Amino acid sequence: MSLPEGYTLRRCTKADYAGVTSVLKVLTTVGDVSKDQFDQLLDHWDSVRIGQVPMYNNSVIVDTNGEVVATGNVLIEKKVIHQCGLVGHIEDIAVRQDQQGKKLGLILIQYLYKLAKEYGCYKVILDCDESNVGFYEKCGLKRAGVEMKIIF
Ligand code: ACO
């Protein structure tokens, strides 16, 4: 599976502020995030490491016009169990409405798997709505456990 011609997949940068905050609206409420807040977040994401491994790996797919059309993150967590193993948590996957159905979501997820594997994760997990189970099954994931939450 490859990206459409001229599209690129890379780590998110500060220049992606408008694109990322816009594309994420297909997922949930983004709020009124200022450019300063976004820049501070990127500084944080870029600074937190587990040894050489970046903990935050927010990634974007950019179209031929340089516009962000998809975004998603794999967070790397270091645990005690599994011999202080690393687990990847896939978070905040969003494909711009007019770009859905072109396999961009699948390509993005496969890229995040690749990063997690390269960083030494022994597994990747995520939570999603029932309506997205079919998508994640197409990405090779299997149902496991139950998501629970408490909202503050
Ligand atoms: N249910 C079942 N199958 C689906 C769904 C779905 N909701 N969405 C896509 N698929 C299938 C496609 O038909 C395709 O199947 P095929 O290979 O047989 O043709 C395959 O999954 C891959 O689809 P893509 O084209 O890669 O999907 P897309 O680029 O549209 O991305 C996504 C899917 C991310 C769910 C997108 O529709 C989206 O952004 N939705 C709104 C935000 C959202 O719900 N994000 C996920 C939140 S969960 C989380 O972040 C961990």
Short mmCIF file of C-alpha atoms and ligand atoms in Angstrom, two decimals:
data_model
loop_
_atom_site.label_atom_id
_atom_site.label_comp_id
_atom_site.label_asym_id
_atom_site.label_seq_id
_atom_site.Cartn_x
_atom_site.Cartn_y
_atom_site.Cartn_z
CA MET A 1 0.00 0.00 0.00
CA SER A 2 1.51 3.36 -0.95
CA LEU A 3 0.53 6.99 -0.59
CA PRO A 4 -1.06 8.84 -3.53
CA GLU A 5 1.57 10.47 -5.74
CA GLY A 6 3.02 13.61 -4.17
CA TYR A 7 1.72 12.87 -0.66
CA THR A 8 4.23 12.54 2.16
CA LEU A 9 4.17 11.03 5.66
CA ARG A 10 6.39 12.58 8.34
CA ARG A 11 6.70 13.72 11.93
CA CYS A 12 4.44 16.63 12.87
CA THR A 13 6.13 20.05 13.07
CA LYS A 14 5.09 23.48 14.34
CA ALA A 15 4.22 24.44 10.75
CA ASP A 16 1.35 21.90 10.89
CA TYR A 17 -0.61 23.93 13.46
CA ALA A 18 -3.53 24.92 11.23
CA GLY A 19 -3.74 21.56 9.48
CA VAL A 20 -3.55 19.35 12.55
CA THR A 21 -6.00 21.40 14.63
CA SER A 22 -8.42 21.43 11.69
CA VAL A 23 -8.18 17.72 10.72
CA LEU A 24 -8.65 16.59 14.35
CA LYS A 25 -12.14 18.12 14.29
CA VAL A 26 -13.39 14.99 12.49
CA LEU A 27 -12.46 13.09 15.66
CA THR A 28 -13.62 15.27 18.54
CA THR A 29 -13.71 18.75 20.06
CA VAL A 30 -10.33 20.42 19.59
CA GLY A 31 -11.05 23.68 21.41
CA ASP A 32 -9.47 27.06 20.79
CA VAL A 33 -5.83 25.95 20.71
CA SER A 34 -3.55 28.94 20.03
CA LYS A 35 -0.37 28.79 17.93
CA ASP A 36 1.64 29.41 21.12
CA GLN A 37 -0.02 26.48 22.86
CA PHE A 38 0.63 24.26 19.84
CA ASP A 39 4.29 25.33 19.67
CA GLN A 40 4.74 24.58 23.38
CA LEU A 41 3.14 21.18 22.87
CA LEU A 42 5.50 20.41 19.97
CA ASP A 43 8.48 21.45 22.14
CA HIS A 44 7.22 19.05 24.81
CA TRP A 45 6.61 16.21 22.33
CA ASP A 46 10.07 16.69 20.87
CA SER A 47 11.82 16.79 24.24
CA VAL A 48 10.41 13.74 26.03
CA ARG A 49 12.48 10.61 25.42
CA ILE A 50 12.96 7.14 26.85
CA GLY A 51 16.71 6.88 26.25
CA GLN A 52 16.96 7.47 22.49
CA VAL A 53 13.27 6.72 21.84
CA PRO A 54 10.92 9.69 21.36
CA MET A 55 7.90 9.16 23.59
CA TYR A 56 5.51 11.15 21.35
CA ASN A 57 5.41 10.38 17.66
CA ASN A 58 2.68 12.58 16.24
CA SER A 59 2.75 12.06 12.49
CA VAL A 60 1.01 13.69 9.53
CA ILE A 61 0.18 12.87 5.94
CA VAL A 62 0.52 15.95 3.74
CA ASP A 63 -0.99 16.32 0.26
CA THR A 64 0.51 17.81 -2.90
CA ASN A 65 -0.44 21.33 -1.71
CA GLY A 66 1.39 20.82 1.57
CA GLU A 67 -1.89 20.56 3.49
CA VAL A 68 -2.29 18.11 6.37
CA VAL A 69 -4.86 15.46 5.39
CA ALA A 70 -4.32 12.95 8.20
CA THR A 71 -2.77 12.86 11.63
CA GLY A 72 -2.12 10.31 14.39
CA ASN A 73 0.18 9.52 17.26
CA VAL A 74 1.92 6.52 18.77
CA LEU A 75 2.91 7.13 22.37
CA ILE A 76 5.64 4.92 23.72
CA GLU A 77 5.29 3.80 27.34
CA LYS A 78 8.03 2.06 29.36
CA LYS A 79 6.61 -0.48 31.78
CA VAL A 80 7.90 -2.69 34.61
CA ILE A 81 6.29 -5.82 33.18
CA HIS A 82 7.70 -7.72 30.22
CA GLN A 83 11.21 -7.01 31.43
CA CYS A 84 10.68 -3.23 31.46
CA GLY A 85 9.15 -3.56 27.99
CA LEU A 86 7.85 -0.79 25.74
CA VAL A 87 4.20 -0.55 24.65
CA GLY A 88 2.88 1.68 21.86
CA HIS A 89 -0.44 3.46 22.37
CA ILE A 90 -2.07 4.63 19.14
CA GLU A 91 -4.01 7.85 19.74
CA ASP A 92 -5.94 10.55 17.91
CA ILE A 93 -6.18 9.13 14.41
CA ALA A 94 -7.99 11.45 12.03
CA VAL A 95 -8.28 11.68 8.24
CA ARG A 96 -9.76 14.83 6.70
CA GLN A 97 -13.36 14.20 5.66
CA ASP A 98 -12.78 14.68 1.91
CA GLN A 99 -9.74 12.32 2.00
CA GLN A 100 -11.37 9.41 3.81
CA GLY A 101 -11.66 6.11 1.94
CA LYS A 102 -8.30 6.48 0.11
CA LYS A 103 -6.39 4.15 2.48
CA LEU A 104 -4.67 7.08 4.20
CA GLY A 105 -5.84 5.84 7.61
CA LEU A 106 -4.46 2.37 6.91
CA ILE A 107 -1.12 3.73 5.66
CA LEU A 108 -0.82 6.00 8.71
CA ILE A 109 -1.53 3.13 11.12
CA GLN A 110 1.01 0.89 9.33
CA TYR A 111 3.59 3.67 9.64
CA LEU A 112 2.89 3.99 13.38
CA TYR A 113 3.30 0.19 13.74
CA LYS A 114 6.64 0.46 11.95
CA LEU A 115 7.83 3.22 14.31
CA ALA A 116 6.70 1.23 17.37
CA LYS A 117 8.51 -1.90 16.11
CA GLU A 118 11.69 0.04 15.34
CA TYR A 119 11.62 1.50 18.86
CA GLY A 120 11.32 -2.00 20.32
CA CYS A 121 7.67 -2.11 21.45
CA TYR A 122 6.41 -5.61 22.13
CA LYS A 123 2.82 -4.60 21.26
CA VAL A 124 0.63 -1.74 20.12
CA ILE A 125 -2.81 -1.10 21.61
CA LEU A 126 -5.63 1.42 21.20
CA ASP A 127 -9.17 2.25 22.26
CA CYS A 128 -11.88 3.06 19.74
CA ASP A 129 -15.62 3.34 19.17
CA GLU A 130 -17.54 0.30 18.01
CA SER A 131 -18.06 2.08 14.67
CA ASN A 132 -14.30 1.94 13.99
CA VAL A 133 -13.72 -1.71 14.88
CA GLY A 134 -13.99 -2.75 11.21
CA PHE A 135 -11.32 -0.21 10.23
CA TYR A 136 -8.90 -1.40 12.89
CA GLU A 137 -9.54 -5.04 11.98
CA LYS A 138 -8.53 -4.11 8.42
CA CYS A 139 -5.35 -2.71 10.02
CA GLY A 140 -4.69 -6.15 11.52
CA LEU A 141 -5.77 -5.48 15.11
CA LYS A 142 -7.97 -7.84 17.12
CA ARG A 143 -10.48 -7.10 19.85
CA ALA A 144 -8.88 -7.40 23.30
CA GLY A 145 -10.39 -6.36 26.62
CA VAL A 146 -12.90 -3.63 27.31
CA GLU A 147 -12.37 0.12 27.33
CA MET A 148 -13.52 1.85 30.53
CA LYS A 149 -13.35 5.50 31.53
CA ILE A 150 -14.22 8.11 34.11
CA ILE A 151 -14.57 11.70 32.89
CA PHE A 152 -13.47 14.54 35.19
N1 ACO B 1 -15.70 0.64 9.65
C1 ACO B 1 -15.35 -0.45 8.91
N2 ACO B 1 -14.40 -0.40 7.92
C2 ACO B 1 -13.82 0.79 7.68
C3 ACO B 1 -14.14 1.96 8.41
C4 ACO B 1 -15.11 1.85 9.44
N3 ACO B 1 -15.44 2.91 10.21
N4 ACO B 1 -13.37 2.98 7.95
C5 ACO B 1 -12.62 2.46 6.97
N5 ACO B 1 -12.88 1.15 6.82
C6 ACO B 1 -12.24 0.20 5.90
C7 ACO B 1 -12.20 0.72 4.47
O1 ACO B 1 -13.37 0.39 3.76
C8 ACO B 1 -10.96 0.00 3.94
O2 ACO B 1 -11.33 -1.33 3.64
P1 ACO B 1 -10.79 -2.07 2.29
O3 ACO B 1 -9.30 -2.17 2.45
O4 ACO B 1 -11.48 -3.39 2.31
O5 ACO B 1 -11.18 -1.20 1.15
C9 ACO B 1 -10.03 -0.05 5.15
O6 ACO B 1 -10.88 0.07 6.30
C10 ACO B 1 -9.00 1.07 5.17
O7 ACO B 1 -9.71 2.30 5.10
P2 ACO B 1 -9.01 3.71 4.87
O8 ACO B 1 -9.36 4.24 3.53
O9 ACO B 1 -7.55 3.62 5.21
O10 ACO B 1 -9.76 4.58 5.97
P3 ACO B 1 -9.69 6.17 6.15
O11 ACO B 1 -8.50 6.75 5.49
O12 ACO B 1 -11.00 6.74 5.77
O13 ACO B 1 -9.50 6.30 7.72
C11 ACO B 1 -10.67 6.62 9.81
C12 ACO B 1 -10.39 5.68 8.63
C13 ACO B 1 -9.35 6.99 10.48
C14 ACO B 1 -11.56 5.90 10.81
C15 ACO B 1 -11.33 7.91 9.24
O14 ACO B 1 -12.57 7.57 8.67
C16 ACO B 1 -11.56 9.00 10.27
O15 ACO B 1 -10.72 9.90 10.41
N6 ACO B 1 -12.71 8.96 10.94
C17 ACO B 1 -13.08 10.02 11.92
C18 ACO B 1 -12.14 10.07 13.13
C19 ACO B 1 -12.04 8.73 13.84
O16 ACO B 1 -13.04 8.09 14.16
N7 ACO B 1 -10.78 8.32 14.11
C20 ACO B 1 -10.48 7.08 14.82
C21 ACO B 1 -10.50 7.32 16.29
S1 ACO B 1 -9.93 5.96 17.26
C22 ACO B 1 -8.29 6.36 17.70
O17 ACO B 1 -7.84 7.43 17.44
C23 ACO B 1 -7.42 5.30 18.39
#
